[in-house]
PDB file of C-alpha atoms in Angstrom:
ATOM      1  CA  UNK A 371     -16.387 -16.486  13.292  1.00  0.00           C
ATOM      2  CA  UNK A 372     -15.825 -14.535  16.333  1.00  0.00           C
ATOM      3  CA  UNK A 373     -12.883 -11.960  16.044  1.00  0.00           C
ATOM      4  CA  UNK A 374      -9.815 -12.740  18.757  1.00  0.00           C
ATOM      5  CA  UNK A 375      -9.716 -10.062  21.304  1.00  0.00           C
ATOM      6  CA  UNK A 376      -8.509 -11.297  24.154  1.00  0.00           C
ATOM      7  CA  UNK A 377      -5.105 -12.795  24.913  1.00  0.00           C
ATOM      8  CA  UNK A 378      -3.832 -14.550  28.270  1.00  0.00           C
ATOM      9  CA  UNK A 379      -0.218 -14.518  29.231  1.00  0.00           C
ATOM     10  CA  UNK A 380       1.148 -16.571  32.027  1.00  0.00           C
ATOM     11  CA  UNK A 381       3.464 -15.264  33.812  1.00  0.00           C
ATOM     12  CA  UNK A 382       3.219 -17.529  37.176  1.00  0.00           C
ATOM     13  CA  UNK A 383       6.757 -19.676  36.500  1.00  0.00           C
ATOM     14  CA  UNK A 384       9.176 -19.083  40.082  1.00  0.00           C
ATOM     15  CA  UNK A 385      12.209 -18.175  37.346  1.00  0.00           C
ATOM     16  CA  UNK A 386      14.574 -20.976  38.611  1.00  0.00           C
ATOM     17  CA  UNK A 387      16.256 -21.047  35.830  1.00  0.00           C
ATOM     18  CA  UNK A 388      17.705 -17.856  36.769  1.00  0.00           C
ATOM     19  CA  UNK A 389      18.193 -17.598  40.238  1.00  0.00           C
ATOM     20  CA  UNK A 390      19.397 -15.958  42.474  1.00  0.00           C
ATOM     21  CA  UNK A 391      17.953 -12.613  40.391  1.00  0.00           C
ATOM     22  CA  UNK A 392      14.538 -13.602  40.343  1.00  0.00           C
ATOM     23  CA  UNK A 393      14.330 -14.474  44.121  1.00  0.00           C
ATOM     24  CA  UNK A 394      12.421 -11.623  44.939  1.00  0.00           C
ATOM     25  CA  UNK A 395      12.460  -9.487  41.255  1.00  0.00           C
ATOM     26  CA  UNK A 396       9.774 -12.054  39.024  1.00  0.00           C
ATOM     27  CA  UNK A 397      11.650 -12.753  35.626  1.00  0.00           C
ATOM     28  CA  UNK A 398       9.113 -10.801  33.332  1.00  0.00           C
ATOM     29  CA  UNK A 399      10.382  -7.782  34.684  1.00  0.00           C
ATOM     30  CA  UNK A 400      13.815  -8.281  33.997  1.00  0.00           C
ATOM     31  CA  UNK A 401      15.330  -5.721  31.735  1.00  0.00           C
ATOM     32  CA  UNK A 402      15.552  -5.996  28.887  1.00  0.00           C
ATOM     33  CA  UNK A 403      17.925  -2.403  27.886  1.00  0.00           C
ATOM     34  CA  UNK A 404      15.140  -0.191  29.029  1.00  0.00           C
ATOM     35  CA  UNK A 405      11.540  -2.203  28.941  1.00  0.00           C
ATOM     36  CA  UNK A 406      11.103  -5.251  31.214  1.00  0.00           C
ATOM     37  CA  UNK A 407      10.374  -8.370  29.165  1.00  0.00           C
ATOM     38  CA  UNK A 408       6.472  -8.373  30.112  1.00  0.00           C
ATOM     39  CA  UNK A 409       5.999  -4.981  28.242  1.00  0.00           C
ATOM     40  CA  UNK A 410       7.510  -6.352  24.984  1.00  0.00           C
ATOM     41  CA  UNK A 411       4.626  -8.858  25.011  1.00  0.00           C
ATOM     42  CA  UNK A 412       1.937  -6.353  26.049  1.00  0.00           C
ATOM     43  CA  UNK A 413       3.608  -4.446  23.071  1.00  0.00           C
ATOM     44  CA  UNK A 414       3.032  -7.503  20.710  1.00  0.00           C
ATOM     45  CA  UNK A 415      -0.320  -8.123  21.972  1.00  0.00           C
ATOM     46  CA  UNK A 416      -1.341  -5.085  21.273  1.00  0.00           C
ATOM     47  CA  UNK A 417      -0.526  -4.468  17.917  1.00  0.00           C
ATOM     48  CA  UNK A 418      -1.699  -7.386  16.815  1.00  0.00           C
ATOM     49  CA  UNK A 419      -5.158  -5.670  17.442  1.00  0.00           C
ATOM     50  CA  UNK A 420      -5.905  -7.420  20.890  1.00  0.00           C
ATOM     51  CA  UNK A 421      -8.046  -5.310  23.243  1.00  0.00           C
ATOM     52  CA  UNK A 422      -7.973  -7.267  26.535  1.00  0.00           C
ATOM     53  CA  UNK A 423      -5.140  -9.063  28.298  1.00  0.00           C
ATOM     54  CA  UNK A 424      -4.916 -11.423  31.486  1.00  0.00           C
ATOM     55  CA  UNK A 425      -1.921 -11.670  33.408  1.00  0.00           C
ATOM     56  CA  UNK A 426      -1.595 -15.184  35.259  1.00  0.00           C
ATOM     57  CA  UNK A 427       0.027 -14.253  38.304  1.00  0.00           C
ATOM     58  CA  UNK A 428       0.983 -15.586  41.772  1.00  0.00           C
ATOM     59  CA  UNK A 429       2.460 -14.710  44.858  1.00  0.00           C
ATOM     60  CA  UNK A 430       5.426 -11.871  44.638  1.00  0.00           C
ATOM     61  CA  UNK A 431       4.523 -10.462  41.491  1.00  0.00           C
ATOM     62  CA  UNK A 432       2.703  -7.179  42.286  1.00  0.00           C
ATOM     63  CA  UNK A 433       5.907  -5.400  40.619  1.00  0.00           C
ATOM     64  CA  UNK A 434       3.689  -6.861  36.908  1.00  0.00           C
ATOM     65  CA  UNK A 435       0.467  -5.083  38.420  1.00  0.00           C
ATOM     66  CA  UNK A 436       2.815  -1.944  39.237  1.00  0.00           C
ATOM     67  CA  UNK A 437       4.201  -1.290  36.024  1.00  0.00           C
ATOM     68  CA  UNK A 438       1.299  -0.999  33.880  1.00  0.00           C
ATOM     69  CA  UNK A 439      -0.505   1.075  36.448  1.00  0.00           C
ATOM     70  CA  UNK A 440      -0.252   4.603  36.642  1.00  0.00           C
ATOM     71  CA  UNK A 441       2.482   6.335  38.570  1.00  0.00           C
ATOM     72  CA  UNK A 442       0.946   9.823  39.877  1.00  0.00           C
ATOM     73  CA  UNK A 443       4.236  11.255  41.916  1.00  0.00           C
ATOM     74  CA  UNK A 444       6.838   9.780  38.884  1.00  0.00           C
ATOM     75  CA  UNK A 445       4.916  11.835  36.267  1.00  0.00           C
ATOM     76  CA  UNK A 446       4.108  14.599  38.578  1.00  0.00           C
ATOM     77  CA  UNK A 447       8.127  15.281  38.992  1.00  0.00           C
ATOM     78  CA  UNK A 448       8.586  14.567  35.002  1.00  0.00           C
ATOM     79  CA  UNK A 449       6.429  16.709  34.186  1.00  0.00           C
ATOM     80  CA  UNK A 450       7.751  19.494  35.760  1.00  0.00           C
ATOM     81  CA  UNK A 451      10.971  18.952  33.603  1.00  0.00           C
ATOM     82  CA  UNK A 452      10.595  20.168  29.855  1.00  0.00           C
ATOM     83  CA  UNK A 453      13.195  18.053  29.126  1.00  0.00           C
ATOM     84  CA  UNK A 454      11.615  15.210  29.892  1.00  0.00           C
ATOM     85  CA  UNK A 455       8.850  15.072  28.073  1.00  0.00           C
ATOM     86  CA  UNK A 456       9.302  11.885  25.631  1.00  0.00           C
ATOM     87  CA  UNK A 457      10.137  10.192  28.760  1.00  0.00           C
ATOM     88  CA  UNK A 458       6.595  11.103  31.008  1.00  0.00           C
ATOM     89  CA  UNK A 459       4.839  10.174  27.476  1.00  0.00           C
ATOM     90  CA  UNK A 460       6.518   6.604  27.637  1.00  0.00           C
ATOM     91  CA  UNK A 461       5.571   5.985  30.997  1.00  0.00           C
ATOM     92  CA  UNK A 462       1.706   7.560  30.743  1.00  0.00           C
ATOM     93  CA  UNK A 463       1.829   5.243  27.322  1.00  0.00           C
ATOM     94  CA  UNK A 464       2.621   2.466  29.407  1.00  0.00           C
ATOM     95  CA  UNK A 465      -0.704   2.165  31.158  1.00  0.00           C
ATOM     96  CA  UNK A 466      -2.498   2.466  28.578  1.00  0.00           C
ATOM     97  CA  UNK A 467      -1.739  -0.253  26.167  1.00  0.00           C
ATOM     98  CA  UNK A 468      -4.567  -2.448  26.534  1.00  0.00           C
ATOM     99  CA  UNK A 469      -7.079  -2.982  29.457  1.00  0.00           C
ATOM    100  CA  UNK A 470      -5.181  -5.219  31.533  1.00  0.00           C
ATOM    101  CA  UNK A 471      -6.688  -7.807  34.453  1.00  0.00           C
ATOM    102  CA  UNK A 472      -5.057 -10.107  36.881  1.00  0.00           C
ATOM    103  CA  UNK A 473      -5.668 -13.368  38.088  1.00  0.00           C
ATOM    104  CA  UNK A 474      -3.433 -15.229  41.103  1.00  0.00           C
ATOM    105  CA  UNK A 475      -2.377 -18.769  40.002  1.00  0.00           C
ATOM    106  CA  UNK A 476      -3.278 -19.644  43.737  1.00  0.00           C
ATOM    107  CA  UNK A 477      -1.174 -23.265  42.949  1.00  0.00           C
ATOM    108  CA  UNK A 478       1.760 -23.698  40.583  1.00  0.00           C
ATOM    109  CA  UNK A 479       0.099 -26.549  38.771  1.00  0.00           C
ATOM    110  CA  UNK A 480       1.288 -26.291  35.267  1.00  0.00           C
ATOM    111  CA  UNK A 481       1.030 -24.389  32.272  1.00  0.00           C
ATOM    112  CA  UNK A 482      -2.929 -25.645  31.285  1.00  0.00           C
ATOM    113  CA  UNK A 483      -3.651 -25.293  35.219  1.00  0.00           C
ATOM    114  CA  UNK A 484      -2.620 -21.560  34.548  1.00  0.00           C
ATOM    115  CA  UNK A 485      -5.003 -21.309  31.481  1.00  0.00           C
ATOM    116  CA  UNK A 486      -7.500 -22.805  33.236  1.00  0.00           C
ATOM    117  CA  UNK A 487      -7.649 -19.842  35.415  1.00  0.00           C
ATOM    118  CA  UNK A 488      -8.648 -17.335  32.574  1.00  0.00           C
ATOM    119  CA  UNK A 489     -11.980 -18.918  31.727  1.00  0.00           C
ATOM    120  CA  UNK A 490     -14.091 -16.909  33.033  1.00  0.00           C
ATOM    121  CA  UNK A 491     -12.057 -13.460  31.369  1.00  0.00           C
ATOM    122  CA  UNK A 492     -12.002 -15.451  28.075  1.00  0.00           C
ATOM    123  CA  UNK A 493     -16.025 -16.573  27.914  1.00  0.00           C
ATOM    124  CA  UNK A 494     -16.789 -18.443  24.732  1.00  0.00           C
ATOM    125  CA  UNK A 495     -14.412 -16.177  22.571  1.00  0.00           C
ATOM    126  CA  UNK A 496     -11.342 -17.853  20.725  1.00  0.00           C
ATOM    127  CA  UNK A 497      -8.301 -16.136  22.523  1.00  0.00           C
ATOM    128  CA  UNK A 498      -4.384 -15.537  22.002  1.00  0.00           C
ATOM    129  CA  UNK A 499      -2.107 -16.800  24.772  1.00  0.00           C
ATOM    130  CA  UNK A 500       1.559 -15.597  24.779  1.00  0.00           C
ATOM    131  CA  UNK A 501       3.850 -17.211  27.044  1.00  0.00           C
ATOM    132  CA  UNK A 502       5.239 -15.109  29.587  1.00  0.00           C
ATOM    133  CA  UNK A 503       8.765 -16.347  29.429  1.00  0.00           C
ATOM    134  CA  UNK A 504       8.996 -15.993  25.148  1.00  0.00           C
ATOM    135  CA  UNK A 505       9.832 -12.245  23.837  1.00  0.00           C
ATOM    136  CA  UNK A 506       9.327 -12.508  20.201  1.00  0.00           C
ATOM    137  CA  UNK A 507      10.699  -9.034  18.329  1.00  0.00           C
ATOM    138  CA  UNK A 508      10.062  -8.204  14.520  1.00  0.00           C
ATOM    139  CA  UNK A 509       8.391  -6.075  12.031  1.00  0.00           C
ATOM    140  CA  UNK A 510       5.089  -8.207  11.847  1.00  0.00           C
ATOM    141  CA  UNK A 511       4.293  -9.292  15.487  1.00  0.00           C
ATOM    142  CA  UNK A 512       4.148 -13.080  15.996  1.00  0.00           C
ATOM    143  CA  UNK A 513       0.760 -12.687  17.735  1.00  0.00           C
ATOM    144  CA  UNK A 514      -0.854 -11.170  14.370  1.00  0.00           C
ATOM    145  CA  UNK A 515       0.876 -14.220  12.956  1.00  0.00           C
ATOM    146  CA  UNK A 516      -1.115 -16.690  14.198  1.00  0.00           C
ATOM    147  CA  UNK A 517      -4.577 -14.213  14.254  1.00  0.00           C
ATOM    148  CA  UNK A 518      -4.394 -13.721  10.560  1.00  0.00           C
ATOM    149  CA  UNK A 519      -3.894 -17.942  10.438  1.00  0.00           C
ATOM    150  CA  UNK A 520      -7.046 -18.589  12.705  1.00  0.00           C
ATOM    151  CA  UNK A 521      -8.511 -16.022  10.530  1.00  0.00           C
ATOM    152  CA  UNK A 522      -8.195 -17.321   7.362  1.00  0.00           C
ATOM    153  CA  UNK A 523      -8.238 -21.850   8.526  1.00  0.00           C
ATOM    154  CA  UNK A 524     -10.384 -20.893  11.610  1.00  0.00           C
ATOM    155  CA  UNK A 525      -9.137 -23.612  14.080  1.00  0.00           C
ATOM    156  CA  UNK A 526      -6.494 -23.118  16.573  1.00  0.00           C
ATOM    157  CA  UNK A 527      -2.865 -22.363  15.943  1.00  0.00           C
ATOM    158  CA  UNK A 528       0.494 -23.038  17.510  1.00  0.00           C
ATOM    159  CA  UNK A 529       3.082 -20.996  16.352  1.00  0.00           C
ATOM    160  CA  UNK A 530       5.829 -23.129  15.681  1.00  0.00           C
ATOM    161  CA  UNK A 531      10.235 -23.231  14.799  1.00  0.00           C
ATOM    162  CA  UNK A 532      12.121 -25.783  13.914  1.00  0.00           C
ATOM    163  CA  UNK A 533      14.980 -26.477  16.834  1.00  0.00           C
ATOM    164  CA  UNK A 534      17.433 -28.862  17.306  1.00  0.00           C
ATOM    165  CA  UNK A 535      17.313 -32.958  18.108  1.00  0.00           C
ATOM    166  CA  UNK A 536      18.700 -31.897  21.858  1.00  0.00           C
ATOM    167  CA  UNK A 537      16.601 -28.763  21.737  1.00  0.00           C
ATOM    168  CA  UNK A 538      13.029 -30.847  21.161  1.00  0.00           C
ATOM    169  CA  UNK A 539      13.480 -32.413  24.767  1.00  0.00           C
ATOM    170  CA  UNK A 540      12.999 -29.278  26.548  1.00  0.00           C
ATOM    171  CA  UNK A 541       9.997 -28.364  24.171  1.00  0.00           C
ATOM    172  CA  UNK A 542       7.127 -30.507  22.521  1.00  0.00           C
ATOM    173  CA  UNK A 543       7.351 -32.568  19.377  1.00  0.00           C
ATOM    174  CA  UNK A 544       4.724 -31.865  16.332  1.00  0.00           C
ATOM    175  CA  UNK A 545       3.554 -34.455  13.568  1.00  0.00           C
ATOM    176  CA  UNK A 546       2.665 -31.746  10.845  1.00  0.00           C
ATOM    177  CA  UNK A 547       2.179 -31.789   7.100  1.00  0.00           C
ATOM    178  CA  UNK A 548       3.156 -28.684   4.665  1.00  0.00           C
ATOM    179  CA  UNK A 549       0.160 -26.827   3.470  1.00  0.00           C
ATOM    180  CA  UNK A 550       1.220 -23.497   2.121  1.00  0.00           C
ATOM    181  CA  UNK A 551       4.346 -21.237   2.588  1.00  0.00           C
ATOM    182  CA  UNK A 552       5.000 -21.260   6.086  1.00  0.00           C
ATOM    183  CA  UNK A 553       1.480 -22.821   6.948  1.00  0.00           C
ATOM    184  CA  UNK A 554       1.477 -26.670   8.501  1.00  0.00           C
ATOM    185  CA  UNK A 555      -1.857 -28.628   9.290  1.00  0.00           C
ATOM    186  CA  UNK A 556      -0.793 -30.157  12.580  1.00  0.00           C
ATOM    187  CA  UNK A 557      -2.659 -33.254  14.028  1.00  0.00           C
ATOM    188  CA  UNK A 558      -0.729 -34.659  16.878  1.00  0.00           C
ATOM    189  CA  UNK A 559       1.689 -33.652  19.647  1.00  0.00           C
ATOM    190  CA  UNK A 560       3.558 -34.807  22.229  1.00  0.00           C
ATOM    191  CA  UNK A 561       5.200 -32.963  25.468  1.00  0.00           C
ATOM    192  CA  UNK A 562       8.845 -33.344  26.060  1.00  0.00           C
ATOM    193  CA  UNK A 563       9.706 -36.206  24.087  1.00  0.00           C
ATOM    194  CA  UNK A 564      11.632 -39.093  24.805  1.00  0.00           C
ATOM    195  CA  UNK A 565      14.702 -40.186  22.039  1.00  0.00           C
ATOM    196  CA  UNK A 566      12.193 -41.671  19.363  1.00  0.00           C
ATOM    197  CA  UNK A 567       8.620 -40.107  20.729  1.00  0.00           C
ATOM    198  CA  UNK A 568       9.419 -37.342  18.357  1.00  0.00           C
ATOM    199  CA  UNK A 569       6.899 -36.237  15.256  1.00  0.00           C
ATOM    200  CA  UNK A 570       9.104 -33.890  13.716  1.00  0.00           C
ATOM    201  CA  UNK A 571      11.537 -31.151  15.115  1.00  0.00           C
ATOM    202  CA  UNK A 572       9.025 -28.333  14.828  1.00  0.00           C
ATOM    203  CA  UNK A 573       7.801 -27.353  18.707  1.00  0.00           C
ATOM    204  CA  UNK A 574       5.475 -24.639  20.181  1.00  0.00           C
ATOM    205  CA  UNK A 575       7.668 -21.521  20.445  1.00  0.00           C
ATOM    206  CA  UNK A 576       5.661 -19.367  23.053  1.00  0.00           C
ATOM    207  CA  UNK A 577       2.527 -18.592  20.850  1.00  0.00           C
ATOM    208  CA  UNK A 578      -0.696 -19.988  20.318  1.00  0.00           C
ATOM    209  CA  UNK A 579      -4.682 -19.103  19.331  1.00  0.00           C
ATOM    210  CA  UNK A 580      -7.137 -21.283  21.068  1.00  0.00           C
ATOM    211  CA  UNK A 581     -10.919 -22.081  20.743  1.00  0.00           C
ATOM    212  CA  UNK A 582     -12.796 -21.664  24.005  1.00  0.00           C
ATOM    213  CA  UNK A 583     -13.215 -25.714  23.988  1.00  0.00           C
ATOM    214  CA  UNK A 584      -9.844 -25.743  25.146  1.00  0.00           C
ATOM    215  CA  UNK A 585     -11.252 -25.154  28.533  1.00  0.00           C
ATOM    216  CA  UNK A 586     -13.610 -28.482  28.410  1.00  0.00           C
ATOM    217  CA  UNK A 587     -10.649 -30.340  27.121  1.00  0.00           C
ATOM    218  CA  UNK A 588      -8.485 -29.211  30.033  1.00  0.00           C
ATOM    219  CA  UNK A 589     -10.870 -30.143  32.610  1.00  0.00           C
ATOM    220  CA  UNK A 590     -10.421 -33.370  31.718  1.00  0.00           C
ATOM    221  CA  UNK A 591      -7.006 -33.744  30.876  1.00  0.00           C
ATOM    222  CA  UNK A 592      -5.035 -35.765  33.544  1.00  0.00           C
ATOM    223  CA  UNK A 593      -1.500 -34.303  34.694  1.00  0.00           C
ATOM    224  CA  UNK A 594       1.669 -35.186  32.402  1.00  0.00           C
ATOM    225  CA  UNK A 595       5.541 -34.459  32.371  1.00  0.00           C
ATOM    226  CA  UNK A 596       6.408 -33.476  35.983  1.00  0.00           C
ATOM    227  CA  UNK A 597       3.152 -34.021  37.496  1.00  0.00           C
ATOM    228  CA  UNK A 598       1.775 -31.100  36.079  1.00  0.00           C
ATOM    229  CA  UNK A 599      -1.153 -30.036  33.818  1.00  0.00           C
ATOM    230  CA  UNK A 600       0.301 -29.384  30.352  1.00  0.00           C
ATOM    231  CA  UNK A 601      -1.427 -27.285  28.192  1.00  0.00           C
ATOM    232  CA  UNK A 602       0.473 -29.439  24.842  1.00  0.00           C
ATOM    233  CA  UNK A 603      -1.303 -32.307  25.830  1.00  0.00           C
ATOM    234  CA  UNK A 604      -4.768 -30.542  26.191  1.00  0.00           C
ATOM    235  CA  UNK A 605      -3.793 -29.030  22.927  1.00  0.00           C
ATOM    236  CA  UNK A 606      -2.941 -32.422  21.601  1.00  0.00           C
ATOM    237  CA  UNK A 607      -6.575 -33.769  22.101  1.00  0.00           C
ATOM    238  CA  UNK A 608      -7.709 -30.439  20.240  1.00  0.00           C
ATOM    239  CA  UNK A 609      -5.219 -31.285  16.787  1.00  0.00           C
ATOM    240  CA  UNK A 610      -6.404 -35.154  16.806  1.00  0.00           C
ATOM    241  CA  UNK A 611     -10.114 -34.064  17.265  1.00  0.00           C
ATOM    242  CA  UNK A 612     -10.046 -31.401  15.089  1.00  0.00           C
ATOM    243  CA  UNK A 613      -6.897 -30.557  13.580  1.00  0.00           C
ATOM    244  CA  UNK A 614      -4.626 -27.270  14.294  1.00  0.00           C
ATOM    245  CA  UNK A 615      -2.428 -24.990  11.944  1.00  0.00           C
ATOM    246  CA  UNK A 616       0.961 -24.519  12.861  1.00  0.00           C
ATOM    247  CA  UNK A 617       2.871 -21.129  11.805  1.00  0.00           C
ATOM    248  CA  UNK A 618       6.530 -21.108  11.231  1.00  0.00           C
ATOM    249  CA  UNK A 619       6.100 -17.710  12.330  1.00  0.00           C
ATOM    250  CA  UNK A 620       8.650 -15.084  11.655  1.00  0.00           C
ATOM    251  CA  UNK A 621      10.548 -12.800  13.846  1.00  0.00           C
ATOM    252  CA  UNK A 622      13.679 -13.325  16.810  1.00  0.00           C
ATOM    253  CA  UNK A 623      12.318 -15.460  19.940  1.00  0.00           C
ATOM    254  CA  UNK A 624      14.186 -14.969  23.103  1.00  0.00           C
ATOM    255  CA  UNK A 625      13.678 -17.310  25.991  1.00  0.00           C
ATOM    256  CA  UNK A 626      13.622 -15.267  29.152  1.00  0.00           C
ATOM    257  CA  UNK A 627      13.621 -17.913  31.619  1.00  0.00           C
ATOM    258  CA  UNK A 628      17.177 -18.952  30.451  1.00  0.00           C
ATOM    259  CA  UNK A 629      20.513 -16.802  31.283  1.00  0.00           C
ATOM    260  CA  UNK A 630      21.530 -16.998  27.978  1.00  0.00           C
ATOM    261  CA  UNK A 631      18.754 -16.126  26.766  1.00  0.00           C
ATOM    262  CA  UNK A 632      18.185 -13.007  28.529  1.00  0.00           C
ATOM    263  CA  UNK A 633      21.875 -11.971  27.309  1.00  0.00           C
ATOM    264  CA  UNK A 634      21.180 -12.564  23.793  1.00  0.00           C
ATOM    265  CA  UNK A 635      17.660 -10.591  23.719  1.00  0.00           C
ATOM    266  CA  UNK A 636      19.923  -7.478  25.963  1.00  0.00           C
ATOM    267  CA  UNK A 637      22.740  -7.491  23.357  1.00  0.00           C
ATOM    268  CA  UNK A 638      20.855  -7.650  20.267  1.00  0.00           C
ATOM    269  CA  UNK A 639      18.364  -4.975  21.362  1.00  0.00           C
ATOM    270  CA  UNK A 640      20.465  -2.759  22.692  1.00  0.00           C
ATOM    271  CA  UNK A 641      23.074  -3.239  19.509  1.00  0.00           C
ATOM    272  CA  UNK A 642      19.585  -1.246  17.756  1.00  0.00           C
ATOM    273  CA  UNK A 643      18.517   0.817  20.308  1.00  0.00           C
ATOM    274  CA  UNK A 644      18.348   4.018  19.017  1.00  0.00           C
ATOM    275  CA  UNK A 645      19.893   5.805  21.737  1.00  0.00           C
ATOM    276  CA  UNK A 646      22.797   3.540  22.634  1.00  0.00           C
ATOM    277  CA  UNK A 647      22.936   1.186  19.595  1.00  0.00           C
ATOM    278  CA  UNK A 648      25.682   3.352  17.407  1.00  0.00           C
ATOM    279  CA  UNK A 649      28.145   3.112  20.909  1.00  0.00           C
ATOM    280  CA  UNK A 650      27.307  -0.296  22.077  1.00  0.00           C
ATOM    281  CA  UNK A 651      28.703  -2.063  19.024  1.00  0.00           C
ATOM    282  CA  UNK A 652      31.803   0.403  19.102  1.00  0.00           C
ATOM    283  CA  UNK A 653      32.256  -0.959  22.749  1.00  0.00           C
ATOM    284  CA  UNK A 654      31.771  -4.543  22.007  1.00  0.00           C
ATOM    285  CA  UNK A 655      34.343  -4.471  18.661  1.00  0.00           C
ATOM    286  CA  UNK A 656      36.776  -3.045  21.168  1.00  0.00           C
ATOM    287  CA  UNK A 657      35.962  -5.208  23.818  1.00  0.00           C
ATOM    288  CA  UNK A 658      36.134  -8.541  20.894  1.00  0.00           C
ATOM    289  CA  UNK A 659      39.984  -7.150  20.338  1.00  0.00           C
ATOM    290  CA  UNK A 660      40.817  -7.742  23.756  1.00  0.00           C
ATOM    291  CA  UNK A 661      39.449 -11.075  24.680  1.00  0.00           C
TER     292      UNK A 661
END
């Protein structure tokens, strides 16, 4: 079994959800304390022992490409200043968290259109993809999750939560069946369901490790909810053929393509950020008294 090494995130979405900020600022790089969003993935991706990473792009988002490059005059003026030495290590550490390519989304066709266009960077290797819009945060990264799972069942894995009746029509529906702590065998799915489509309330939260047939099976998969190629319903031909495991993986998703979202992953980081977490929750228990 081939070890996964590569991972794909897709980070092509035009952040509607959240406009006007992300008419000209994409919505991975929005803040979240002191790290855009699309670092704490590359952050995840890397721990969890990946070595190569391909950003699904599109038009605007050279401020992704930016970031993880180097930045010769910003660390030339840091590192004239002794006190600023953690700082010029975080941003030199930056650009070297994984080797990191690009590819342009040329048309916003969906999320298994945007896969599509990391076959060639993926080969014939099974690969991680980590949705550009999902920051997952804990002490065992999701991504290693769902590597260990592939590891040890060795077919593809969704990582999975359970969410609510209302929640399941913005997300996909799984028909699964318990194997082992927080291990399901999954064998059917369905995109957005309709009241009564659903298999269960466990969906696809943002993480997943495919096979590189998931490329054949997407080249022939027809478009689905909103006109657009979804890469559930690729990966629903993949569970009935073959069968998938699902991991109730562990650790605090935030969904950065939603306002509220983005205000829940900002408070509860910065509530244990080491440099402001002590005075943040002092502000917001006096702030609580007066509202």
């Amino acid at each position: 079994m081939k070890k996964v090494r590569k991972a794909v995130i897709p980070a092509a979405g035009l952040g509607t959800r959240v406009l006007p900020a992300t008419k000209v600022m994409p919505k991975e790089m929005l803040p979240i304390v002191d790290k855009p969003a699309i670092q704490y993935i590359v952050e995840e991706a890397a721990a969890s022992g990946i070595e190569g990473i391909l950003i699904i792009t599109n038009r605007g988002k050279g401020l992704l490409e930016d970031h993880f490059d180097r930045a010769p005059e910003l660390e030339r003026r840091l590192s004239g200043d002794p006190n600023k030495a953690a700082v010029l290590e975080q941003v030199v550490g930056i650009s070297k968290l994984a080797n990191i390519f690009y590819v342009r989304q040329k048309e916003t066709k969906g999320l298994g259109h945007a896969i599509r266009c990391a076959k060639e960077f993926v080969g014939d290797e099974p690969f991680a993809v980590l949705y550009g819009d999902d920051v997952i945060l804990g002490e065992d990264p999701a991504c290693g999750q769902l590597i260990r799972a592939y590891e040890q069942f060795g077919n593809g894995v969704v990582g999975v939560k359970e969410v609510s009746r209302e929640a399941i029509r913005k997300y996909s529906s799984l028909k699964v069946e318990h194997i082992q702590d927080n291990y399901f065998r999954c064998t059917d799915m369905v995109e957005k369901p309709q009241p009564g489509q659903e298999f269960s309330l466990y969906s696809i939260l943002g993480r997943c490790v495919l096979p590189p047939e998931i490329f054949d099976i997407l080249d022939n998969t027809p478009p689905g909810a909103g006109g657009e190629i979804q890469l559930t319903d690729a990966m629903a031909t993949l569970a009935r053929r073959d069968g998938m495991t699902a991991v109730d993986f562990t650790g605090t998703r935030y969904d950065m393509g939603n306002k509220l979202g983005i205000m829940q992953a900002s408070v509860e980081v910065a509530l244990r950020h080491p440099e402001i977490g002590e005075d943040f929750r002092a502000y917001l228990k006096e702030l609580c008294k007066t509202l």
